[in-house]
Every structure is written in structure tokens, then in C-alpha cells.
CSV table of C-alpha atoms in Angstrom, one decimal:
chain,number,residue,atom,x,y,z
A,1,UNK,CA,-79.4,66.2,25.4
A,2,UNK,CA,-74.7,65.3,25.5
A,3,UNK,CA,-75.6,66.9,22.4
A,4,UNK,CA,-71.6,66.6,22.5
A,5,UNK,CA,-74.9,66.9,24.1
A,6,UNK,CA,-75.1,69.8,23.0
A,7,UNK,CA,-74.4,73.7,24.4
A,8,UNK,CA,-71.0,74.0,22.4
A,9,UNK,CA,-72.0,72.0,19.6
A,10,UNK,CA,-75.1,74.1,19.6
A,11,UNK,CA,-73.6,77.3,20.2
A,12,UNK,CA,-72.4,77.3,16.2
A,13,UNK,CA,-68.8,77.4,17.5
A,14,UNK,CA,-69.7,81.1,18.1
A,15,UNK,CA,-69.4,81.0,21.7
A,16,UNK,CA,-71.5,80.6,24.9
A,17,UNK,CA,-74.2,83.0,25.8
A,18,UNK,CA,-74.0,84.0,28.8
A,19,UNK,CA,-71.5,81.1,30.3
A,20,UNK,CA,-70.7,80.7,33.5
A,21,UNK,CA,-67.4,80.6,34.4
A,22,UNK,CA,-65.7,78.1,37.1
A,23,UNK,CA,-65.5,79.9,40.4
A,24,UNK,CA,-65.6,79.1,44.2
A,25,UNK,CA,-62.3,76.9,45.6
A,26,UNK,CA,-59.4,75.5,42.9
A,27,UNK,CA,-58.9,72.2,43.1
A,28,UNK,CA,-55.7,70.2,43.4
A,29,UNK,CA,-56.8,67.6,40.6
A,30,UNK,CA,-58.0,64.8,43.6
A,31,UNK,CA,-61.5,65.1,44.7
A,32,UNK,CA,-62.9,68.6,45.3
A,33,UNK,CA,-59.8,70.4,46.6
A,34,UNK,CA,-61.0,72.2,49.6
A,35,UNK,CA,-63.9,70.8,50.4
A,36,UNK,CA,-65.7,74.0,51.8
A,37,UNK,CA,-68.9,72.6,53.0
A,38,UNK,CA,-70.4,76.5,51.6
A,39,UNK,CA,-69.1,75.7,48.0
A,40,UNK,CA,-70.8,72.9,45.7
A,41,UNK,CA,-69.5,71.6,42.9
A,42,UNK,CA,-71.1,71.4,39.8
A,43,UNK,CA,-69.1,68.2,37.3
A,44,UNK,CA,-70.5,68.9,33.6
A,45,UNK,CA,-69.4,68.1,29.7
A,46,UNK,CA,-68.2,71.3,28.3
A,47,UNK,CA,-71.6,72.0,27.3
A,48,UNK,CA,-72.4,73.5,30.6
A,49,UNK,CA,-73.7,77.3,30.4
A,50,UNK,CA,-76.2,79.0,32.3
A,51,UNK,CA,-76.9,83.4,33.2
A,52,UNK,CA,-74.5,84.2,35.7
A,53,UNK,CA,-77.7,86.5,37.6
A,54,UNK,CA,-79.6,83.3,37.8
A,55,UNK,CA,-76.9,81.5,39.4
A,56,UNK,CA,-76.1,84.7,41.7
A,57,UNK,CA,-79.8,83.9,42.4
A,58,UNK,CA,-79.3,80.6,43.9
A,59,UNK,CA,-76.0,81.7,45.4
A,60,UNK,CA,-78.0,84.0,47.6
A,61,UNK,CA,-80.7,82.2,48.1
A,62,UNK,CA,-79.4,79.2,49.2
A,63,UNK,CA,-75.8,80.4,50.5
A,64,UNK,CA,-73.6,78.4,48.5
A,65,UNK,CA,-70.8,79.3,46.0
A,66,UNK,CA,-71.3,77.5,42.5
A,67,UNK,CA,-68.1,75.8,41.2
A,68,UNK,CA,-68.3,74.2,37.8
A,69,UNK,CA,-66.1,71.7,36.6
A,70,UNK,CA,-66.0,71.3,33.0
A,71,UNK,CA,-64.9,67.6,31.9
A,72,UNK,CA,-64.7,66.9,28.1
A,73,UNK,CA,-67.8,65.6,26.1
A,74,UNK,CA,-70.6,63.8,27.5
A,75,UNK,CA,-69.5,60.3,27.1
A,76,UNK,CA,-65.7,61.2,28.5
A,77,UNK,CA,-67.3,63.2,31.4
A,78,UNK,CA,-69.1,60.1,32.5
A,79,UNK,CA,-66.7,57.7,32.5
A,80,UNK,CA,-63.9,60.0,34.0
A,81,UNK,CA,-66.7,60.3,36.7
A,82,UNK,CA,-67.1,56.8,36.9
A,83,UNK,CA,-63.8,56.3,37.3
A,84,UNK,CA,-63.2,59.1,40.3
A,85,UNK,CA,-66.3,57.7,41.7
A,86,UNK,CA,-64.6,56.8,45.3
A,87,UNK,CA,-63.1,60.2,45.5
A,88,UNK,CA,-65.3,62.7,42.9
A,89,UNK,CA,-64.5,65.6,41.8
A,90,UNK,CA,-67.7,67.5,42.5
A,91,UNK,CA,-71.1,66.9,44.5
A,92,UNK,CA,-73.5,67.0,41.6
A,93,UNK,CA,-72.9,65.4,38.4
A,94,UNK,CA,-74.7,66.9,34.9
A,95,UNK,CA,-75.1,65.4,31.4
A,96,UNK,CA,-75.7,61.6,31.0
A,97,UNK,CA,-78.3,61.6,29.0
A,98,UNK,CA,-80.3,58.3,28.3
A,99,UNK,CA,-78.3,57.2,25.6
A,100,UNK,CA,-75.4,56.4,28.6
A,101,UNK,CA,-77.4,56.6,31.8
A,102,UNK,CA,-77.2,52.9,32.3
A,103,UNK,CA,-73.8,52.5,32.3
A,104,UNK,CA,-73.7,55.5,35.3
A,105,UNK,CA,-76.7,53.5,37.0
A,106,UNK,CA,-74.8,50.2,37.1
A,107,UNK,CA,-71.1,51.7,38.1
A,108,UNK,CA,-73.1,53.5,41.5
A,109,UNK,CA,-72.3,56.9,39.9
A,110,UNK,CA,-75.1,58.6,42.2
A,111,UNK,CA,-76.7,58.2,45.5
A,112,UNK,CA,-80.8,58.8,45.8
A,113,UNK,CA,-82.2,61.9,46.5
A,114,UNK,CA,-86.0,62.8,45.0
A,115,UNK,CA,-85.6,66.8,44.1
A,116,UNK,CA,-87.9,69.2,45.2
A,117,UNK,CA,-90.3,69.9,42.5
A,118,UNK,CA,-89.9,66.6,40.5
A,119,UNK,CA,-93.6,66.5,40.9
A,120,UNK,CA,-93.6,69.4,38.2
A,121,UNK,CA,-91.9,67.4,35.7
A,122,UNK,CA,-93.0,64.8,33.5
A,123,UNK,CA,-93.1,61.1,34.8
A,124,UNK,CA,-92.4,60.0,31.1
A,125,UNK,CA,-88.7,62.2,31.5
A,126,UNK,CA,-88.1,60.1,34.8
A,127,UNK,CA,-86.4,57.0,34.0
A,128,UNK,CA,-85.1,55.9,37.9
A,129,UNK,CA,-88.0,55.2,40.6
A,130,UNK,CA,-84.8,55.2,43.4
A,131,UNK,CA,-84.5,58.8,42.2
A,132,UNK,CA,-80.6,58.7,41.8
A,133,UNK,CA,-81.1,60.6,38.7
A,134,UNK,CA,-83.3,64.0,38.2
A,135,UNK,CA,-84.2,65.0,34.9
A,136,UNK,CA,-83.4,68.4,33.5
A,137,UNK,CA,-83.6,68.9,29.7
A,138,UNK,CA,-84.5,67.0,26.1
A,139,UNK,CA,-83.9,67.3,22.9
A,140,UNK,CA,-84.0,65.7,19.7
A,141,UNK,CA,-81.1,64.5,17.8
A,142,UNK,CA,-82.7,64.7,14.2
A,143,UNK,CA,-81.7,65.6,10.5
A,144,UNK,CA,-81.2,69.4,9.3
A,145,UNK,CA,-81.4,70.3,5.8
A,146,UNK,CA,-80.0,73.3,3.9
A,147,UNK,CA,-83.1,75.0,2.5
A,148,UNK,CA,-81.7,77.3,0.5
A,149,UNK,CA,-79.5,74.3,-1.4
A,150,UNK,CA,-83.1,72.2,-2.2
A,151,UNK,CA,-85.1,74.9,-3.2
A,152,UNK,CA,-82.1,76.0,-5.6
A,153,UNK,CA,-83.0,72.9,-6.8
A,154,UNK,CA,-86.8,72.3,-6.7
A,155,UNK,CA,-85.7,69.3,-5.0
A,156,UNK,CA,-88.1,67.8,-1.9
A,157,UNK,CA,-86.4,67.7,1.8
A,158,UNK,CA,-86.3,64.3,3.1
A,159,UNK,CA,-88.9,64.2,5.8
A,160,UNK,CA,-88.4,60.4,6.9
A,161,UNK,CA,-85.3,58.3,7.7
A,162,UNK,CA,-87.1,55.9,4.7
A,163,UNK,CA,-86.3,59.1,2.0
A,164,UNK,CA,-82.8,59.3,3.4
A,165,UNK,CA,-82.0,55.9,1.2
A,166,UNK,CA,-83.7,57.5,-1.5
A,167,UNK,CA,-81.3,58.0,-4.8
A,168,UNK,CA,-82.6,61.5,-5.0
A,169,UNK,CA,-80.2,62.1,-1.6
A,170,UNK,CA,-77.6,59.9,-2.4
A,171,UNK,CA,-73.5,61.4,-1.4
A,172,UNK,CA,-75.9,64.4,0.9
A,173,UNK,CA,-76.0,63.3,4.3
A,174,UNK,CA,-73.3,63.7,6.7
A,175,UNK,CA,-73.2,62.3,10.2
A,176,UNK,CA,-70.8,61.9,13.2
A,177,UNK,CA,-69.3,58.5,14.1
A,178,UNK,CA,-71.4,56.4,16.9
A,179,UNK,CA,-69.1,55.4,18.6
A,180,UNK,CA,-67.3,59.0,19.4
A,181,UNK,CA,-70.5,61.3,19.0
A,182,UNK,CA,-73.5,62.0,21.2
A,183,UNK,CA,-75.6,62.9,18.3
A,184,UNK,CA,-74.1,60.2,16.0
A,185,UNK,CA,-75.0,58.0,19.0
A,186,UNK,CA,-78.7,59.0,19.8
A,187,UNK,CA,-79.1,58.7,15.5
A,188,UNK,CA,-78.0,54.9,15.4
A,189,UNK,CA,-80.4,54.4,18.3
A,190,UNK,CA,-83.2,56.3,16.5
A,191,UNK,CA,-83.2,54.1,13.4
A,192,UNK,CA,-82.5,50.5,15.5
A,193,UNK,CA,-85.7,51.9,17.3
A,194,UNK,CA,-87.9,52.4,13.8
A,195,UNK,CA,-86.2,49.3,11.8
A,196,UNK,CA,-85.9,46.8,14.7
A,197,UNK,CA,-82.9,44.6,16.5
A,198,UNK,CA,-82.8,42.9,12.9
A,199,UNK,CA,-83.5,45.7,10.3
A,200,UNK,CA,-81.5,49.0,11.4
A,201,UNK,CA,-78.2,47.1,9.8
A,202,UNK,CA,-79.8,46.3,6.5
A,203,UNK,CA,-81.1,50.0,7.0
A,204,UNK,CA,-77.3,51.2,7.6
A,205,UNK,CA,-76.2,49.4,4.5
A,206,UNK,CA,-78.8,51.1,2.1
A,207,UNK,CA,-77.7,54.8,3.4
A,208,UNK,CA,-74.0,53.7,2.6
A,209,UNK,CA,-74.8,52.6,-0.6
A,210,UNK,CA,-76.4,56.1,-0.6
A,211,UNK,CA,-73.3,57.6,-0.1
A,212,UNK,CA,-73.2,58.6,3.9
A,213,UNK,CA,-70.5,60.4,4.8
A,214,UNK,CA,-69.4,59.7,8.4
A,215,UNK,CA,-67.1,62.6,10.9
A,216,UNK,CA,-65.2,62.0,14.3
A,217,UNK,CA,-67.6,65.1,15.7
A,218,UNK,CA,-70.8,67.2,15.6
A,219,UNK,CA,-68.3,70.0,15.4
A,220,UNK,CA,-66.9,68.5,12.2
A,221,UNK,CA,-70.5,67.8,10.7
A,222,UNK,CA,-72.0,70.7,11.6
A,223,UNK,CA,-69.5,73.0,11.3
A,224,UNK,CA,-67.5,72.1,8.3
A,225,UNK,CA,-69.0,69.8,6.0
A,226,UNK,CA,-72.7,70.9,6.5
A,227,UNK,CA,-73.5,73.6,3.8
A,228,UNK,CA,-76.5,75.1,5.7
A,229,UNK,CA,-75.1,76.5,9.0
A,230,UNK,CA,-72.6,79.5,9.3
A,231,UNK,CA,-70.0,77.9,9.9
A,232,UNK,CA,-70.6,75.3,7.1
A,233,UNK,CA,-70.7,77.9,4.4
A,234,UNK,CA,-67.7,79.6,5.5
A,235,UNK,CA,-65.9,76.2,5.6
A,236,UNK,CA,-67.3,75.8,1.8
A,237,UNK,CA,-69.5,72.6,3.1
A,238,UNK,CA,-71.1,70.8,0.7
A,239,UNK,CA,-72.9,68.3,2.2
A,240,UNK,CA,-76.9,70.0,2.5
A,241,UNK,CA,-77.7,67.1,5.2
A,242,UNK,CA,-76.5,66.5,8.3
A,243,UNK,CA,-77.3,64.6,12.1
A,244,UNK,CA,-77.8,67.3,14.3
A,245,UNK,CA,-80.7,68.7,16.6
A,246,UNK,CA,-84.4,70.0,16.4
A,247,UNK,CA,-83.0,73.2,17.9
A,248,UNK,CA,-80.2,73.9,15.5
A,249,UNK,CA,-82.0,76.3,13.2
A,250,UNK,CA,-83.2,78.8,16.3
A,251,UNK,CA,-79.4,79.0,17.1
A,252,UNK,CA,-78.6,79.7,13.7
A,253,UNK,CA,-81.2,82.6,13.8
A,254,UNK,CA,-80.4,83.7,17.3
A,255,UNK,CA,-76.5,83.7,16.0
A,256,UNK,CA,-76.7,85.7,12.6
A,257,UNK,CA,-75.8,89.0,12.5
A,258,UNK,CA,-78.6,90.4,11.3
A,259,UNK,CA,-81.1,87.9,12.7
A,260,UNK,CA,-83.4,86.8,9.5
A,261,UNK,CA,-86.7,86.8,9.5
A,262,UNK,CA,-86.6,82.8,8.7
A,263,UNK,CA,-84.5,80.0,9.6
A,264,UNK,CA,-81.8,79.0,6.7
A,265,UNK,CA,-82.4,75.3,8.0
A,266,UNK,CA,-85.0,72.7,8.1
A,267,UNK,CA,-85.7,69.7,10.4
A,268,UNK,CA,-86.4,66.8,9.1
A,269,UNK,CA,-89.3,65.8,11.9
A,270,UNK,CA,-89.5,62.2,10.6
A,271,UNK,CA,-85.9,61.3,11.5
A,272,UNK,CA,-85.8,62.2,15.3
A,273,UNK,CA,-84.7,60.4,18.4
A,274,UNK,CA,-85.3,61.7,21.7
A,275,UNK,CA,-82.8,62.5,24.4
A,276,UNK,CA,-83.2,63.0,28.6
A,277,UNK,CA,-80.3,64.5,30.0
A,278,UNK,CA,-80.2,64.4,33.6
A,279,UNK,CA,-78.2,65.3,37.2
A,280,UNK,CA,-77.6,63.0,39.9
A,281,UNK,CA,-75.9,63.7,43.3
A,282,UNK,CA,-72.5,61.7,43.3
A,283,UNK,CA,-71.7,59.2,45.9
A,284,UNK,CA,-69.3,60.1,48.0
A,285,UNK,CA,-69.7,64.0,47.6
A,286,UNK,CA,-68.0,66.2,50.2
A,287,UNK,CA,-71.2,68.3,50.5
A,288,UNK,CA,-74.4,66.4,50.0
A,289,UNK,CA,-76.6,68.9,50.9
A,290,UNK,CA,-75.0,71.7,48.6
A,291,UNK,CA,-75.8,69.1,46.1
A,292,UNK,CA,-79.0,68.7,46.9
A,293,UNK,CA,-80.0,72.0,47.2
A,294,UNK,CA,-78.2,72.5,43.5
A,295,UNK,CA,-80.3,69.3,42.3
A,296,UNK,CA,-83.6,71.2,43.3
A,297,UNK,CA,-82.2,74.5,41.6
A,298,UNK,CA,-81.8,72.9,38.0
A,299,UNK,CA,-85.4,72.0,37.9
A,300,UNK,CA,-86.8,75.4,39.4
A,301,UNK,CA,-88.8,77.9,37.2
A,302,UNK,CA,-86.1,80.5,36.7
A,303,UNK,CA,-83.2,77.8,35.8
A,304,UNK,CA,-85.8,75.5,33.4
A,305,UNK,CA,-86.6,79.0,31.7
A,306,UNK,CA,-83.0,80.0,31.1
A,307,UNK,CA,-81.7,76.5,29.6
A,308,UNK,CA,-83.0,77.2,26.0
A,309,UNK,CA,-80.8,79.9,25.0
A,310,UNK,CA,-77.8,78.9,26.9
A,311,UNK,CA,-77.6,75.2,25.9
A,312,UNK,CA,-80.6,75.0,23.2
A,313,UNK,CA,-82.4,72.2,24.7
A,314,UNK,CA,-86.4,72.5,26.4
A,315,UNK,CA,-87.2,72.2,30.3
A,316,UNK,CA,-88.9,69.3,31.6
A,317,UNK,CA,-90.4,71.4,34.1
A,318,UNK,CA,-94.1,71.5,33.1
A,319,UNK,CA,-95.2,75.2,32.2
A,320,UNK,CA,-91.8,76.9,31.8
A,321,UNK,CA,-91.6,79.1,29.3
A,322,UNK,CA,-89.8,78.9,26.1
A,323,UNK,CA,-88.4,81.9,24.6
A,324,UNK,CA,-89.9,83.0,20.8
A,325,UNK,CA,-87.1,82.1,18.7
A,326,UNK,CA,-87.9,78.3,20.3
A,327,UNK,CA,-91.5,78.3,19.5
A,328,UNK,CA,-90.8,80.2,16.0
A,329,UNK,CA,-88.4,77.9,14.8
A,330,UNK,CA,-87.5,74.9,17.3
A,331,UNK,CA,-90.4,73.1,17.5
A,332,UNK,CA,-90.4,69.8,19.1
A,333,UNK,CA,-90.7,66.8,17.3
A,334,UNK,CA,-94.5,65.8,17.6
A,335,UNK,CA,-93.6,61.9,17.3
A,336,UNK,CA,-89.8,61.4,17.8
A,337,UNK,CA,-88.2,57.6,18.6
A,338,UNK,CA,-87.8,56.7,22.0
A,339,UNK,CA,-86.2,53.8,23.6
A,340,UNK,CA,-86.3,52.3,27.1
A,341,UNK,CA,-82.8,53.0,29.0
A,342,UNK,CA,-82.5,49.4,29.9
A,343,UNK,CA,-83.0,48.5,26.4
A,344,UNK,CA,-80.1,51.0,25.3
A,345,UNK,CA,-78.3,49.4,28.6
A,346,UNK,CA,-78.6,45.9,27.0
A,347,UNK,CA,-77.5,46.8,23.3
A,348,UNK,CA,-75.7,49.9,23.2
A,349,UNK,CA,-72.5,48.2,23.3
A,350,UNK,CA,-73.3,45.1,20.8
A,351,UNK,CA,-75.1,47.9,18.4
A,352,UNK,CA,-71.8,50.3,18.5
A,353,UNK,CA,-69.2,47.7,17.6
A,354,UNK,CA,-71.5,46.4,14.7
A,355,UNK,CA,-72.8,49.9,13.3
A,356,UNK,CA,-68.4,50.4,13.2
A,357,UNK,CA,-68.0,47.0,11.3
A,358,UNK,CA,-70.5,47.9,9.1
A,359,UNK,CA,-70.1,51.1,8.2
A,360,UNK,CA,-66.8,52.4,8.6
A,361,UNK,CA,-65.0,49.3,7.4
């Protein structure tokens, strides 16, 4: 989920738990530096974070030395990636998530390799039968509400994408640009999913007629001008809506100092698009079977079991566990949009340029 995907944006601007810091060879800036064939490099967005005793696991397990490089959001990690393709920077590649996967599909980004317990995951998270792609989390862009600001008001939550239009909403909702924002991204895609290649514009037009206000960032929506989160309140936010994820209000719980015994924000179920975020093994990498061996590490046990409360997204891996503040208060969404990669592949583009004419001009 790039949610961009996510761990920083997540994280409440509070910091990583538990981050893992770059280690292993420097590099020189082209390709991998060294190239020790007992080092494997990791190439993320800066969302990456994972316990440093579950990677010493893998380290001694498997005898190589961890190395992340982190590059940037999602959408700027992929195409710098794309763009060092003949000489990467790292042997595995993490974060493209479905909203972008196509356009790493179609540049060659990744070579095939089928992981080690992809049989344990879910066929419905595996979008790429030559395997060049593994999956390794979800998540669900969707709308979080301030529930302190609508029961101050005996005012309803909006539940649906349809109440978002609604006057009773109208100058609440805050979201980040499309064009610039993983989440801003995945929540264009979630309403051309429910309207239709004809209706999400005319849907677009009603919610800036209903006073939308639109950010460069999650960080900016989230952060500043949402009046639910911690960060919002201290920034004086006054916007009690905004685009963000399913798993927002466990961080927000997890975060606060003391933890309370609720969650000051809401998810609006009704309004959720679902993102894959995957990990490929890069073409050209100096240590292919490093990467390999890395590939089959993100979707163990231990690694799917520590993702939710490093980057606050869910495993794939079928019976990992998911830690109590998740099942207290990140739920996911029972019915969320989805959309075929190629589809995105075919539209994305086309969708982007007119969601910008529309509604930021």
C-alpha cells in the first residue's frame, strides 16, 4: 500500500518503530557499489521499516547482510528505478503497488522468480502469472473522519463516497493531489471504479462544488489540515475529513501518549479502494540469489507478522497474525473497490491529466 504508500505517512510524522537503518556496503551512487555477492540490497520508498531482530533473523539464517536503499515516495522510487534499470541500484526492488505496477511491468523492471511460500498467499493478491512480481502487503486508501468533531455536532459520518457530495459535508473533506499522492491516486481510482469510465468526472465535479480541498501530500492532509489526528490538532486543522487509510486510527492509538481506550478517528468503510504492494527481483541485479532468498523472506511468517506495526498495512500471507490494536481498530474493509492492473495500466494516465483539468483548474 505507496501509501506515500504508507510507513511514514502512517507513522503520524512521529517516527518509525523499530526502523531499520541502511547497512551492509556504501555505494558510490552507480549501481550497487561493491557488489559483495554476501550483501543484498534492498531499493524501497521511504516507507520502508521493519524489527531489526527479525532482519538479524534472516541475516543469520540465510548469510546475507541486508542493505536498504531508501528512494523518495513510491511513485519517484519507481521510476528512478526504471530509469537505473540497466545498472540498478539494489537486487530486490519494494513498493509498487497496483496503482503503478503496470508501468514497472512494461519498462522490464523485474526478472521472474516464483517465491517460496507464494502458495500461502492469496491468488486474488497475485496479479503476474510470470511471477516477476510477489506480493507482500494491502491496504485500503479510504476516508477518516474526526469523531469527536461530528458528535460535537450530532452530525452523521459519511459512510459512502455518494454522502461525500452531500451539502451536510460540504468545505470538510481534504485530499492529496492525484497526480503527486499515492493515496490521492488509489482515491481517484476508487471512485472511477464505483461511478464508471463516464461518471467519476461528473462525480469529481459534485465534490468540488462541495467544497474539496485538495494538498500536494498525505503528509499535508493528514498532518496539517485534518482536525482528527495528532498532528492535525496541533497544526489547528480544520478540515474533519480526509483521504487517508483503513489503518490510520490504530496508529493514532498505538502513537498517543497515553494510549485511549478508543480510536479518535473513524473509517468511512463505504469509500475504500484497495491496494497490493509488491517486491520484484530487478533485472540486472548483482546478486540474484541474495534477492531471491530476500523475495522469500518478505512473505515468511515472522516478516508478514511484523509489517502491521512497522508500516500499518496487513500480510497477504494466509494465517499471519495481526497484532490487537489491528483487529480493535483497523479492520479491513469488508467490500472495498478494486480494479484490474491492466485496467489502471490503460487509464491511469488519461484519468490523471483529466481529474487535474478538472479539479484543480
Amino acid at each position: 500500500m505507496s501509501i506515500t504508500k504508507k510507513a511514514a505517512a502512517l507513522a503520524l510524522g512521529l517516527g518509525m518503530v523499530g526502523g531499520l537503518a541502511a547497512c551492509g556496503s556504501s555505494s558510490d551512487g552507480d549501481g550497487q557499489g561493491s557488489g559483495d555477492s554476501r550483501t543484498v540490497t534492498l531499493v524501497s520508498h521511504d516507507s520502508w521499516a521493519a524489527s531489526k531482530d527479525v532482519v538479524a533473523a534472516f541475516e543469520k539464517s540465510s548469510g546475507y547482510k541486508v542493505r536498504v536503499l531508501e528512494d523518495g515516495d513510491a511513485g519517484q522510487a519507481v521510476n528512478k528505478a526504471i530509469l537505473t534499470k540497466d545498472n540498478p541500484q539494489g537486487d530486490v526492488f519494494f513498493g509498487v503497488d497496483n496503482t503503478l505496477l503496470s508501468r514497472a511491468l512494461d519498462n522490464g523492471l523485474f526478472q521472474p522468480y516464483e517465491a517460496k511460500g507464494l502458495d500461502r498467499v492469496d491468488p486474488a493478491f497475485q496479479a503476474d502469472a510470470e511471477h516477476r512480481v510477489t506480493p507482500v502487503d494491502t491496504g485500503d486508501v479510504c476516508v477518516n473522519y474526526d469523531k469527536a468533531y461530528f458528535s460535537e455536532r450530532g452530525l452523521t459520518p459519511p459512510d459512502s463516497l455518494d454522502d461525500l457530495a452531500e451539502p451536510a459535508y460540504k468545505d470538510l473533506l481534504v485530499t492529496e493531489n492525484a497526480g503527486s499522492s499515492s493515496p490521492g491516486l488509489g482515491f481517484l481510482l476508487g471512485t472511477a471504479a464505483a461511478y464508471g469510465d463516464e461518471g467519476w468526472q461528473d462525480y469529481w465535479k459534485k465534490l468540488k462544488a462541495n467544497g474539496v480541498k485538495v494538498v500536494d501530500s498525505w503528509e499535508q492532509a493528514y498532518n496539517e489540515e485534518f482536525s482528527g489526528s495528532a498532528g492535525g490538532k496541533k497544526a489547528k486543522g480544520d478540515r474533519p475529513l480526509v483521504v487517508s487509510y483503513a489503518s490510520s486510527p490504530p496508529a493514532e492509538v498505538i502513537y498517543a501518549d497515553p494510549q485511549p481506550a478508543t480510536a479518535p478517528t473513524g473509517v468511512a468503510e463505504g469509500t475504500c479502494f484497495r491496494q497490493v504492494e509488491y517486491a520484484g527481483l530487478l533485472s540486472n541485479a548483482a546478486n540474484p540469489e541474495g534477492g531471491k532468498a530476500l523475495l522469500d523472506f518478505l512473505i515468511g511468517e515472522r516478516f508478514q507478522e511484523d509489517l502491521p506495526l512497522n508500516m500499518f498495512v496487513h500480510p497477504v500471507r494466509e494465517g499471519a497474525r495481526l497484532p490487537e490494536a489491528f483487529r480493535k481498530f483497523g479492520p479491513r474493509a469488508e467490500d472495498p473497490q478494486t480494479m484490474d492492473p491492466a485496467k489502471i495500466a490503460d487509464h491511469r494516465d488519461e484519468w490523471v491529466k483529466a481529474w487535474t483539468s478538472l479539479v484543480l483548474k
